[in-house]
PDB file of C-alpha atoms and ligand atoms in Angstrom:
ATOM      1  CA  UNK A   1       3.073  11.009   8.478  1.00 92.00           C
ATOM      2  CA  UNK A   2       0.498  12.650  10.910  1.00 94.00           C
ATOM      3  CA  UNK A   3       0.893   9.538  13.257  1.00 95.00           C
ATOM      4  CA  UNK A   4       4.522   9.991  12.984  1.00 96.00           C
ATOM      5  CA  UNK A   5       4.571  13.616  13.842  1.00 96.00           C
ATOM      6  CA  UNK A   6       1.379  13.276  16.879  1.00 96.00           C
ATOM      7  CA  UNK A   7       4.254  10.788  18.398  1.00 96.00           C
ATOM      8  CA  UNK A   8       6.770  13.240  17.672  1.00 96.00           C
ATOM      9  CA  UNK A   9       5.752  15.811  19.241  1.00 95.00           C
ATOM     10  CA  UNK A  10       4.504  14.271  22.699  1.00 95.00           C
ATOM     11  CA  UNK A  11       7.327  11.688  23.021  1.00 95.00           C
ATOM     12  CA  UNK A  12      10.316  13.123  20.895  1.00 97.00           C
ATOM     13  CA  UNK A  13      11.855  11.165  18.379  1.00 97.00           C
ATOM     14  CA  UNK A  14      14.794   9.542  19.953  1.00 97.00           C
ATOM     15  CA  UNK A  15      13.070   6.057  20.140  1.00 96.00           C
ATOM     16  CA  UNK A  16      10.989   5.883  17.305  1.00 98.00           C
ATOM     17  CA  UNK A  17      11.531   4.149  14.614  1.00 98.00           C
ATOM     18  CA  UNK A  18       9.928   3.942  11.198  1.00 98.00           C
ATOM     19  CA  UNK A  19       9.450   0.839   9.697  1.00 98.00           C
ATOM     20  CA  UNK A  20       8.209   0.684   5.711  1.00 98.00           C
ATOM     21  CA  UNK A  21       7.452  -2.511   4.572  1.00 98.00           C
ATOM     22  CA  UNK A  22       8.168  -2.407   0.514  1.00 98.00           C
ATOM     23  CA  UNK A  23       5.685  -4.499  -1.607  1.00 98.00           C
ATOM     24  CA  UNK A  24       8.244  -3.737  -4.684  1.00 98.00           C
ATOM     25  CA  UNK A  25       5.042  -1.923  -6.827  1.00 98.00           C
ATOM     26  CA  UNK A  26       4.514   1.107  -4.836  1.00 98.00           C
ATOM     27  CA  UNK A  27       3.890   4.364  -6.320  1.00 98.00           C
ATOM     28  CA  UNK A  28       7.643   6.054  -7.802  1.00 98.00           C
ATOM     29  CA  UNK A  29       5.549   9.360  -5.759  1.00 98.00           C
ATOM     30  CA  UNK A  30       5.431   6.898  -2.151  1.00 98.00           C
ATOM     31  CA  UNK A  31       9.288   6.357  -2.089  1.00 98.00           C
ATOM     32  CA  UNK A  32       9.451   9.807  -2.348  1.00 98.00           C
ATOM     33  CA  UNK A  33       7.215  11.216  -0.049  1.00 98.00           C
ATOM     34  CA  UNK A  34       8.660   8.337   2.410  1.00 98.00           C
ATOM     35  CA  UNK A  35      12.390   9.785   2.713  1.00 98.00           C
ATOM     36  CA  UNK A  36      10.876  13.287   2.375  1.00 98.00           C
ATOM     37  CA  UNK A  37       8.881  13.190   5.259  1.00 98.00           C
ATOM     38  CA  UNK A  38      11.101  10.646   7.550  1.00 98.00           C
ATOM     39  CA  UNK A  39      14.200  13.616   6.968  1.00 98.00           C
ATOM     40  CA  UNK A  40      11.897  15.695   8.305  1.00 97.00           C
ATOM     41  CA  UNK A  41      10.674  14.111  11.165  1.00 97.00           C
ATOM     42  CA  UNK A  42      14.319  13.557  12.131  1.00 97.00           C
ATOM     43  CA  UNK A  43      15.346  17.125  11.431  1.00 97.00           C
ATOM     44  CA  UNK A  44      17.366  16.417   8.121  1.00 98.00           C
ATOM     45  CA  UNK A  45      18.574  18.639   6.111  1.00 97.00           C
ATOM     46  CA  UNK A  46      15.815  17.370   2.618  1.00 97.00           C
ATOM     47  CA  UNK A  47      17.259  14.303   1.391  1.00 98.00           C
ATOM     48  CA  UNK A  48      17.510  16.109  -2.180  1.00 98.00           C
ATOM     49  CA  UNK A  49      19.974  13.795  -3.736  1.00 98.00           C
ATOM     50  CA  UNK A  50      17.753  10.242  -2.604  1.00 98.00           C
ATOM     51  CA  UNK A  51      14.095  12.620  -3.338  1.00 98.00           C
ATOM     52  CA  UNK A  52      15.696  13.432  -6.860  1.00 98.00           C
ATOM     53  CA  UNK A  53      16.403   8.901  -7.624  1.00 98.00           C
ATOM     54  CA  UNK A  54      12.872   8.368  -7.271  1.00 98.00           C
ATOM     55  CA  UNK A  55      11.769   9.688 -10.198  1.00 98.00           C
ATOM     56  CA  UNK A  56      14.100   7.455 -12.202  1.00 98.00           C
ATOM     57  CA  UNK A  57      12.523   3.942 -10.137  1.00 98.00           C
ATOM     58  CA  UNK A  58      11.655   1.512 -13.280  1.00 98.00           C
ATOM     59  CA  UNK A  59       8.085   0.834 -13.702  1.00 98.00           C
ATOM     60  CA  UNK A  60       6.118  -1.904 -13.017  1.00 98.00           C
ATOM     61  CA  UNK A  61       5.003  -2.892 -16.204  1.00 98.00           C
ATOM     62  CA  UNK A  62       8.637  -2.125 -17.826  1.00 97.00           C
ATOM     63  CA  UNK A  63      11.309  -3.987 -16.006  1.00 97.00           C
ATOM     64  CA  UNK A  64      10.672  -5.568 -12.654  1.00 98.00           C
ATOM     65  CA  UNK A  65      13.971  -6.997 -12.390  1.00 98.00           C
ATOM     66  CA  UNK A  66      15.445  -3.685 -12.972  1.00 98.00           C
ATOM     67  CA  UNK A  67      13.048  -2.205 -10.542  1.00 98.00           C
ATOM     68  CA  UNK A  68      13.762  -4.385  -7.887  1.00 98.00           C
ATOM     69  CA  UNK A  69      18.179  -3.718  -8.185  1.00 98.00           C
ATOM     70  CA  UNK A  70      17.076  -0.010  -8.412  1.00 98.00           C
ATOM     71  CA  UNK A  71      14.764   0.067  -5.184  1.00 98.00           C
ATOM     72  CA  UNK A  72      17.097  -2.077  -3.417  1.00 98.00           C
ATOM     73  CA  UNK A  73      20.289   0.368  -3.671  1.00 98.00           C
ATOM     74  CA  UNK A  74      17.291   3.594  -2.825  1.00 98.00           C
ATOM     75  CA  UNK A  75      16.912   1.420   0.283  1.00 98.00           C
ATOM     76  CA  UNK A  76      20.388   1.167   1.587  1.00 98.00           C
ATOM     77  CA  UNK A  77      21.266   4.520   0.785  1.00 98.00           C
ATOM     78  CA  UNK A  78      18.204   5.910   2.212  1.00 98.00           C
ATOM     79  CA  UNK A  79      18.728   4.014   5.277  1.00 98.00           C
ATOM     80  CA  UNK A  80      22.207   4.875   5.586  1.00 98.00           C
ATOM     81  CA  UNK A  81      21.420   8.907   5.428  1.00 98.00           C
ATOM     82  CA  UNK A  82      18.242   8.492   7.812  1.00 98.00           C
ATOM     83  CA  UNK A  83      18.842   5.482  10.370  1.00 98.00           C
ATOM     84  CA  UNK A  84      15.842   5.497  12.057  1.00 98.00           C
ATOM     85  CA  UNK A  85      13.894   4.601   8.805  1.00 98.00           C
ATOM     86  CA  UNK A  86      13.991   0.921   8.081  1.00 98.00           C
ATOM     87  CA  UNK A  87      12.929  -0.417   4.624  1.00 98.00           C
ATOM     88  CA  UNK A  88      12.297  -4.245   4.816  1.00 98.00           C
ATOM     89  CA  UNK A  89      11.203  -6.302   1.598  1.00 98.00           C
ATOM     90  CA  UNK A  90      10.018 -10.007   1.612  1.00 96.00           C
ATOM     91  CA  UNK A  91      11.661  -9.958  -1.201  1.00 97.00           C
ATOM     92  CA  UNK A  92       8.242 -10.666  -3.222  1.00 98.00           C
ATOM     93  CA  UNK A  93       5.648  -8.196  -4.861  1.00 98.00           C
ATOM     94  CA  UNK A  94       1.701  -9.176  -4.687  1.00 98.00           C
ATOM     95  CA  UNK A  95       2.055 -11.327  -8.005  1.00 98.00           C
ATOM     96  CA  UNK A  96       4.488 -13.890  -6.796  1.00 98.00           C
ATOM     97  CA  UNK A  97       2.470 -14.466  -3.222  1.00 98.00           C
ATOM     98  CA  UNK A  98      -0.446 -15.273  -4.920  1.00 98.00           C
ATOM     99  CA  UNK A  99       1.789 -17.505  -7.489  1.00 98.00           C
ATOM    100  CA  UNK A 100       3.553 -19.141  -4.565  1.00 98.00           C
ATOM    101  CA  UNK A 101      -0.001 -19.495  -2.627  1.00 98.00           C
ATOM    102  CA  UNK A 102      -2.031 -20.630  -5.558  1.00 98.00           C
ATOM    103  CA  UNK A 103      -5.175 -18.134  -5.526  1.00 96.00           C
ATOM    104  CA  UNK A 104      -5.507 -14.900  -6.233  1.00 97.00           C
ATOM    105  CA  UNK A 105      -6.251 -11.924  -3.382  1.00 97.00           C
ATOM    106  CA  UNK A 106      -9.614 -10.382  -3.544  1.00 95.00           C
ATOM    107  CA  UNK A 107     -11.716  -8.068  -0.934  1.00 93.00           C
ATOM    108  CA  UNK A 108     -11.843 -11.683   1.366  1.00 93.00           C
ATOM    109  CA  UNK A 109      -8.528 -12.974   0.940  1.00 94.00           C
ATOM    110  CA  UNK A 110      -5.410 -10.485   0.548  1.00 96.00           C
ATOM    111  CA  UNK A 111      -2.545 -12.870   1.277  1.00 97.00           C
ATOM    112  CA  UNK A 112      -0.612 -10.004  -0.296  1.00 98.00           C
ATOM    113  CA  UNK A 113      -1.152  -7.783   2.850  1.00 96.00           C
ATOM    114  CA  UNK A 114      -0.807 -11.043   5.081  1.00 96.00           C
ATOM    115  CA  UNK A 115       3.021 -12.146   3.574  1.00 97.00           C
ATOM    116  CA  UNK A 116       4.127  -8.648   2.148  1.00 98.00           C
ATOM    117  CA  UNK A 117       2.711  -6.551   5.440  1.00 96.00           C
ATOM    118  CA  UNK A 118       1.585  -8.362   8.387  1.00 95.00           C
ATOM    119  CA  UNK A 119       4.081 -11.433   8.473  1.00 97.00           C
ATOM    120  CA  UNK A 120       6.955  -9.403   8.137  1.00 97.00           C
ATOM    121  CA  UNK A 121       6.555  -6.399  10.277  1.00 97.00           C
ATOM    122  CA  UNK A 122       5.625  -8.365  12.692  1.00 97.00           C
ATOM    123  CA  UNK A 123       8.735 -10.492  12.904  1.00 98.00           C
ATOM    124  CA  UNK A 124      10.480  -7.849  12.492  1.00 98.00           C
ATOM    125  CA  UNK A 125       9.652  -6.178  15.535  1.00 98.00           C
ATOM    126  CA  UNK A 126       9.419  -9.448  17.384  1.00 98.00           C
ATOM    127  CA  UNK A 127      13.463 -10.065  16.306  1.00 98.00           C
ATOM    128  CA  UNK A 128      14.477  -6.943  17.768  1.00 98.00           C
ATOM    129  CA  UNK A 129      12.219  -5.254  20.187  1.00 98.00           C
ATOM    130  CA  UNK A 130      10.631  -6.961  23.444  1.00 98.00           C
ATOM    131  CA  UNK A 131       6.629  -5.949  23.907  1.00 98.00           C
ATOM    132  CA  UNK A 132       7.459  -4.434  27.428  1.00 97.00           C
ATOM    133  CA  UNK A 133       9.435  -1.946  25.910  1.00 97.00           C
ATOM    134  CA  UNK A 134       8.323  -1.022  22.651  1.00 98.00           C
ATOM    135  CA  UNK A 135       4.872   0.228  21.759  1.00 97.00           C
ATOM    136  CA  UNK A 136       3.821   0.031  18.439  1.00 97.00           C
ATOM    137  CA  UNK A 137       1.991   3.222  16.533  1.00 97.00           C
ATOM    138  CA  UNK A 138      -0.174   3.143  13.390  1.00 95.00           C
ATOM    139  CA  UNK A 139      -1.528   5.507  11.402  1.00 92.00           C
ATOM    140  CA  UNK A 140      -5.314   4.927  10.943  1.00 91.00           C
ATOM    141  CA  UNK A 141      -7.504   7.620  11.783  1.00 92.00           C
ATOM    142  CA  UNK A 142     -11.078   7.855  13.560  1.00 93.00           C
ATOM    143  CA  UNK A 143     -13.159   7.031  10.248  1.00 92.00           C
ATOM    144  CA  UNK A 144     -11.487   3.413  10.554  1.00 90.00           C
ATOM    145  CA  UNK A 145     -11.427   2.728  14.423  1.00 93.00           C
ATOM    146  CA  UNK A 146     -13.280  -0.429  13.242  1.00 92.00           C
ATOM    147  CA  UNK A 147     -10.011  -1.576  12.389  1.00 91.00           C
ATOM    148  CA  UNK A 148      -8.243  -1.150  16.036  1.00 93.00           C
ATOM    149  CA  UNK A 149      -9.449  -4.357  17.653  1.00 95.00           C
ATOM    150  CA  UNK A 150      -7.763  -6.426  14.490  1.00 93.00           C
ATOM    151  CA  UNK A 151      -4.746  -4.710  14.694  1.00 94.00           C
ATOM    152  CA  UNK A 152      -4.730  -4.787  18.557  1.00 95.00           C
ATOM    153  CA  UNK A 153      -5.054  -8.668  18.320  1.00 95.00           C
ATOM    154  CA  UNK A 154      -2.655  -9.286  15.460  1.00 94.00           C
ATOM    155  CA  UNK A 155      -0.313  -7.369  17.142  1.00 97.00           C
ATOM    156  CA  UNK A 156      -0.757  -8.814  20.556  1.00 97.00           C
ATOM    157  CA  UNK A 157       1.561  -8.804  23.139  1.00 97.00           C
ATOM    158  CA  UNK A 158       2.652  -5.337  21.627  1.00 98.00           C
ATOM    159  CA  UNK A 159       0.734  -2.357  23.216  1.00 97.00           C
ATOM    160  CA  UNK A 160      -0.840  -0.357  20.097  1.00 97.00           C
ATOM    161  CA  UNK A 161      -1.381   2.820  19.714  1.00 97.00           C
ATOM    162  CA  UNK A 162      -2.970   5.033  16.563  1.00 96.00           C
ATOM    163  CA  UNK A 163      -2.692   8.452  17.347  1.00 96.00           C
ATOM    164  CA  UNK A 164      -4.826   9.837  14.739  1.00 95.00           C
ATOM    165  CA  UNK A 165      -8.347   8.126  16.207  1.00 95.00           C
ATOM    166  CA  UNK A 166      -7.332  10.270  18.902  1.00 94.00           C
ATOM    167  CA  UNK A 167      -8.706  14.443  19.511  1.00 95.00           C
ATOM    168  CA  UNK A 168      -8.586  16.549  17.648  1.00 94.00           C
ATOM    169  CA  UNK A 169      -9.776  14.468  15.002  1.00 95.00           C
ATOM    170  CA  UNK A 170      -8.912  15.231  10.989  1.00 94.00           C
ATOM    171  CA  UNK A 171      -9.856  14.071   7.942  1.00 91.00           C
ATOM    172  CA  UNK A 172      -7.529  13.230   5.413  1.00 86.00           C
ATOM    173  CA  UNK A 173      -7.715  16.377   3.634  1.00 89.00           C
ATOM    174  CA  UNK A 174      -6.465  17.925   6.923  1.00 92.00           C
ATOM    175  CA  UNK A 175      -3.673  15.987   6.810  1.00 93.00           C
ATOM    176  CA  UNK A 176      -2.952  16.364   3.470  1.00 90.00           C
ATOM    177  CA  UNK A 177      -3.209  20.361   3.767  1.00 91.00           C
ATOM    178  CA  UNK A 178      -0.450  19.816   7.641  1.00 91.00           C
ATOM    179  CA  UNK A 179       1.580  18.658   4.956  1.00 95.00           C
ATOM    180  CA  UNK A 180       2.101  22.245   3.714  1.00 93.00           C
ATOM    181  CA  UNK A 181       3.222  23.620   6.266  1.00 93.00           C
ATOM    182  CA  UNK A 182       6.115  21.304   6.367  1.00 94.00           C
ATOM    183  CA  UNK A 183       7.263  21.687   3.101  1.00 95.00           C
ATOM    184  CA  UNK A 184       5.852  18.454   2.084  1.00 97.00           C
ATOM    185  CA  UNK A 185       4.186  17.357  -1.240  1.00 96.00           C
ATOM    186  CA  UNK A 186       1.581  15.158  -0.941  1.00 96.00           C
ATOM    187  CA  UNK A 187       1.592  11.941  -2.490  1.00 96.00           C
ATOM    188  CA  UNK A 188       0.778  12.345  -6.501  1.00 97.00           C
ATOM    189  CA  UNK A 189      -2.070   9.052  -5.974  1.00 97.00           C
ATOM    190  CA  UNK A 190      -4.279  11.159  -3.905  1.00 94.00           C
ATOM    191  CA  UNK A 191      -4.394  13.943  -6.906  1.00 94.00           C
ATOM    192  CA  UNK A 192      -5.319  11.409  -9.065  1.00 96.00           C
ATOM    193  CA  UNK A 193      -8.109  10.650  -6.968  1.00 94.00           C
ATOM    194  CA  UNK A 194      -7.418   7.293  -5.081  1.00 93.00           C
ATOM    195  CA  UNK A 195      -8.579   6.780  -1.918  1.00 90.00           C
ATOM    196  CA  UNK A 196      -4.993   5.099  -0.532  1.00 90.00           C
ATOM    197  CA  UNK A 197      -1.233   5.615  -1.662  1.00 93.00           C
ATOM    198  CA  UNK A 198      -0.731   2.018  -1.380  1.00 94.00           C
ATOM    199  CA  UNK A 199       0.748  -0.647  -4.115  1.00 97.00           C
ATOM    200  CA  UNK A 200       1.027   1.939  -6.848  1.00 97.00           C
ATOM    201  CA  UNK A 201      -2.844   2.089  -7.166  1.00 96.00           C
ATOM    202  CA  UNK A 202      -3.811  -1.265  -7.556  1.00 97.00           C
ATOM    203  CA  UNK A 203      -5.046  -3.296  -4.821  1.00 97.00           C
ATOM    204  CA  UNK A 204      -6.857  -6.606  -4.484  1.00 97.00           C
ATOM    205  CA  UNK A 205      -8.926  -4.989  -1.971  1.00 95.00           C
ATOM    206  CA  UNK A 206      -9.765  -2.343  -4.413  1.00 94.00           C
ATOM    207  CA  UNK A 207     -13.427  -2.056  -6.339  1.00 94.00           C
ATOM    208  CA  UNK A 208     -14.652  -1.494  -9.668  1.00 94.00           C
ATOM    209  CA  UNK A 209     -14.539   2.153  -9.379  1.00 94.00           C
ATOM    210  CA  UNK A 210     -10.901   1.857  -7.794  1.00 95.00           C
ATOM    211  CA  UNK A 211      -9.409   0.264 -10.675  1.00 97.00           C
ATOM    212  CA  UNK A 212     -11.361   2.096 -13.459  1.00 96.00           C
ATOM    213  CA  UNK A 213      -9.512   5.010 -11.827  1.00 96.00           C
ATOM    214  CA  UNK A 214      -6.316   3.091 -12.557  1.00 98.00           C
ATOM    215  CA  UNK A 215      -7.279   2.632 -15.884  1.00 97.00           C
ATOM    216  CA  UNK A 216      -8.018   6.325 -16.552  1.00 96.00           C
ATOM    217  CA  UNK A 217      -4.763   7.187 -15.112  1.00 97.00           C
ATOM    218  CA  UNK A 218      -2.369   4.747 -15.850  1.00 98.00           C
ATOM    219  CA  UNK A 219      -3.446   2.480 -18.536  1.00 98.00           C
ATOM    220  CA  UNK A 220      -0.150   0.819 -18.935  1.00 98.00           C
ATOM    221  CA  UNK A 221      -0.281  -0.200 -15.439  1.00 98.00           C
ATOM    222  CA  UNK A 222      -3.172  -1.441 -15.871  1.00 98.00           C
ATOM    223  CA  UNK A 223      -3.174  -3.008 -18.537  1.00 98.00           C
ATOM    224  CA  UNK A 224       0.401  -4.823 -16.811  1.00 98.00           C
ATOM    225  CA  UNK A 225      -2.239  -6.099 -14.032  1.00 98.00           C
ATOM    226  CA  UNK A 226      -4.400  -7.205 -16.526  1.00 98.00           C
ATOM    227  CA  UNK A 227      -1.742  -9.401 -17.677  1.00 98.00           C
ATOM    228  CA  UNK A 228      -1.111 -11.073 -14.791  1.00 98.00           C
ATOM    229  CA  UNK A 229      -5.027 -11.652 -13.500  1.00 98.00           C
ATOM    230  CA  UNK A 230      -5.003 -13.830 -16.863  1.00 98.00           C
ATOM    231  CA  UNK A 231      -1.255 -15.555 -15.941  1.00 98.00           C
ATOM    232  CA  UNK A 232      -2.762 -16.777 -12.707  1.00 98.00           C
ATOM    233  CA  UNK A 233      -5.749 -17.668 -14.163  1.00 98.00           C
ATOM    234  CA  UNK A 234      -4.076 -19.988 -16.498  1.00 98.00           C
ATOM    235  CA  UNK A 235      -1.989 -21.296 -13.936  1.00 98.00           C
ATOM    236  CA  UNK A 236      -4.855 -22.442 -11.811  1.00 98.00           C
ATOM    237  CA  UNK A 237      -6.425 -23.667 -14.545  1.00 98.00           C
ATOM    238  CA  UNK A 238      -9.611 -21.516 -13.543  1.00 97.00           C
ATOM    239  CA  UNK A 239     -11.622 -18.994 -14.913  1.00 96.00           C
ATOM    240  CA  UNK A 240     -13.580 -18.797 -11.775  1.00 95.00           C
ATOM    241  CA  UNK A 241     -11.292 -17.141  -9.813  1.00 96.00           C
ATOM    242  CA  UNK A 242     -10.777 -13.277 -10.238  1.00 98.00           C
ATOM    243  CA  UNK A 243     -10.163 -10.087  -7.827  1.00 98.00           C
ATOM    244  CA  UNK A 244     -13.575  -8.351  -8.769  1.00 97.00           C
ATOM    245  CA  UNK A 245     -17.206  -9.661  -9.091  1.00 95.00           C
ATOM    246  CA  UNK A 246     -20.323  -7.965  -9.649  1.00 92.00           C
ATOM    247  CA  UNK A 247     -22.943  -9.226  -8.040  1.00 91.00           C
ATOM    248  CA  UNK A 248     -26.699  -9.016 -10.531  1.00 90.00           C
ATOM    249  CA  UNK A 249     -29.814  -9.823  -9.052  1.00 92.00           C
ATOM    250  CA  UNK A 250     -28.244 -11.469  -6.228  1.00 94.00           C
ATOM    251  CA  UNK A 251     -26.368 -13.970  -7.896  1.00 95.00           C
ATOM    252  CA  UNK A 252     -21.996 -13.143  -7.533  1.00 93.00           C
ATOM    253  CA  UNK A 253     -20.173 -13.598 -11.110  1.00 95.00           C
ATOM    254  CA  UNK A 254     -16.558 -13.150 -11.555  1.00 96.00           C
ATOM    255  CA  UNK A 255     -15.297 -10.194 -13.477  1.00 97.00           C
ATOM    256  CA  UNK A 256     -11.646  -9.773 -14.699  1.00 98.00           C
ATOM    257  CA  UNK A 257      -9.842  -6.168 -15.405  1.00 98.00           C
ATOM    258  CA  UNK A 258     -10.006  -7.306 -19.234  1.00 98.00           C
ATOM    259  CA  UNK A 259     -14.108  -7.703 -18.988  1.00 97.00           C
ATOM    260  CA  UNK A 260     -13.655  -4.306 -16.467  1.00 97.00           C
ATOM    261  CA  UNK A 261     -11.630  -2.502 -19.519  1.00 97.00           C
ATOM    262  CA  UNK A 262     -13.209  -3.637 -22.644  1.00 96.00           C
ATOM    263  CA  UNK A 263     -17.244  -2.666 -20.742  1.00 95.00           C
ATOM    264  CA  UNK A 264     -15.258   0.747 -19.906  1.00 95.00           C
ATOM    265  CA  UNK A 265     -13.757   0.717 -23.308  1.00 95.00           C
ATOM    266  CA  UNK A 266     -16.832   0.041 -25.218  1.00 93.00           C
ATOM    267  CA  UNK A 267     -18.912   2.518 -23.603  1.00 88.00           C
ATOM    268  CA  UNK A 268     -20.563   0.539 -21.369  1.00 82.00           C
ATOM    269  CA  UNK A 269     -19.542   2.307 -18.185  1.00 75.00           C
ATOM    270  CA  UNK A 270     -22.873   2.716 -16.983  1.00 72.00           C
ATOM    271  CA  UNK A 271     -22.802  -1.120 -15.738  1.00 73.00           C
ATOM    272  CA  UNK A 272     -19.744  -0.393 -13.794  1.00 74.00           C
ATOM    273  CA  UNK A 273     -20.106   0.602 -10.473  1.00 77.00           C
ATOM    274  CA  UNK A 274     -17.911   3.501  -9.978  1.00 73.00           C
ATOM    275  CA  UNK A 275     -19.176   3.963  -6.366  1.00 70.00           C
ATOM    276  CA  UNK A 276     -17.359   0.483  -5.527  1.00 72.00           C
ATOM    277  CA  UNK A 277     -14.027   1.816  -4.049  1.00 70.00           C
ATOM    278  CA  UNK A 278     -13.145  -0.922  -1.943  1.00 68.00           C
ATOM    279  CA  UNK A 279     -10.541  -0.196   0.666  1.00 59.00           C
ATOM    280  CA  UNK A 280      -6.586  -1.404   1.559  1.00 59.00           C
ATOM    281  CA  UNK A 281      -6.859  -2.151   5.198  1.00 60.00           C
ATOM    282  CA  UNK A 282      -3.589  -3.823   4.974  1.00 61.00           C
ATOM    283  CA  UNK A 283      -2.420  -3.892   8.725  1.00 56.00           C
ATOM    284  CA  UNK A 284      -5.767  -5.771   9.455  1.00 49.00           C
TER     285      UNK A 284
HETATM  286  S1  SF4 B 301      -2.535  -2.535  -0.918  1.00 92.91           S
HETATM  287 FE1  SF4 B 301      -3.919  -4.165  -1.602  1.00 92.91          FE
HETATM  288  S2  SF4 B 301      -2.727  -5.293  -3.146  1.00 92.91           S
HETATM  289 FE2  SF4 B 301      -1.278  -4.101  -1.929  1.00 92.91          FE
HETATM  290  S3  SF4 B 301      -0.590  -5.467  -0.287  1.00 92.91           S
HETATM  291 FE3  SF4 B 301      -2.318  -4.275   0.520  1.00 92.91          FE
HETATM  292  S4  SF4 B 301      -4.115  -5.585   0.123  1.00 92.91           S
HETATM  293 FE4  SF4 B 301      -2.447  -6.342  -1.194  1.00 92.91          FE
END
């Protein structure tokens, strides 16, 4: 949103264009703050009736057929009330790539953020807009300029720009306090105390720590990604194959969320490494 408005203000905001790309399992909170703050970068009058529907999204680990027929009337009546937004789907969630690809993402391999993210934006753009005439901005900030030379590549011929690695430099809780003075709540995920508002709070990318937070705050959901961790596993017909390890004395084991729960469960939470966050990186 702080990218958004840094554009905003020095270029205007007749050619921009937003462009969310849906992994279907976002936070209900990320829909909303999406249309919230795209209104107001376009000088809407607050989308109340389309900020009001995203409270009602089906979860996750309810219905995800329901979800997905819910989302995908948000999207067209978003995008016919603010234009400039465009909200493009694959059409899968994080599940069914790693079903469809046969392993499942970890802090390596995120073939989630490759198909759902990368894949798609970029052929998106590619479709519609010619590199000498569109730029393309992201929002990382300066604590992740380590990230610029990937994106620059992957997005290569398109010039890149990320205004926020740019003076004067914030932190997020800067930008989460700008967000106040436009009237705009911040995303629930960051209350709870997650370090990104990205795929509801899970992420393959994500740590011990990250997903004990999950736990704490949405067991359900967890419990839902649980679940599926043991699907795939059967479907491989591997046990080896997990989105955490925990490496002791050296030697890397696998660890599933059930093993993660029932250690957190069972009052073993001193053997799980809280400080291992992990992070999204999902434009990488
Ligand atoms: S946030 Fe994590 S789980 Fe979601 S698409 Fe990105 S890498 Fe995959």
């Amino acid at each position: 949103m702080t990218a958004a408005v840094r554009d905003a203000d020095a270029n205007g905001t007749e050619d921009m264009i937003l462009l969310f790309t849906d992994t279907l399992i976002e936070d209900k909170d990320l829909y909303r703050f999406m249309i919230e703050s795209a209104g107001y970068l376009f000088g809407l009058p607050k989308p109340l009736h389309l900020i009001s529907r995203c409270d009602g999204i089906p979860d996750v680990n309810t219905d995800m057929l329901a979800r997905r027929a819910y989302l995908s009337e948000l999207a067209a009546d978003t995008t016919g009330y603010i234009p400039a937004l465009r909200w493009i789907s694959d059409g899968r969630d994080p599940w069914e790539v790693f079903w469809d690809r046969r392993w499942i993402g970890n802090s390596r391999i995120a073939q989630c953020s490759e198909e759902l993210k990368q894949k798609i934006s970029r052929q998106w753009v590619k479709e519609r807009h010619k590199p000498d005439e569109t730029v393309i901005y992201v929002g990382i900030d300066w604590t992740e300029t380590h990230r610029v030379a990937g994106i620059e590549r992957g997005w290569s011929p398109y010039r890149v720009i990320a205004p926020m690695t740019e003076r004067p430099y914030l932190y997020k809780t800067d930008m989460l306090n700008d967000l106040k003075r436009y009237g705009i709540k911040a995303p629930r995920l960051y209350d709870m105390g997650f370090a990104h508002n990205n795929c509801g709070g899970f992420c393959v990318r994500g740590g011990q720590g990250h997903f004990i937070n999950l736990l704490k705050n949405n067991r359900d959901l967890y419990l839902y990604h649980e679940s599926k961790e043991l699907e795939m596993q059967e479907y491989l017909g591997r046990t080896d194959v997990t989105i955490l390890t925990r490496t002791v004395k050296g030697v890397e084991h696998t660890l599933t969320l059930r093993e993660l729960r029932e250690e957190w469960d069972n009052g073993l939470g001193l053997q799980v490494d809280l400080l291992d966050i992990g992070g999204c990186g999902c434009y990488v």
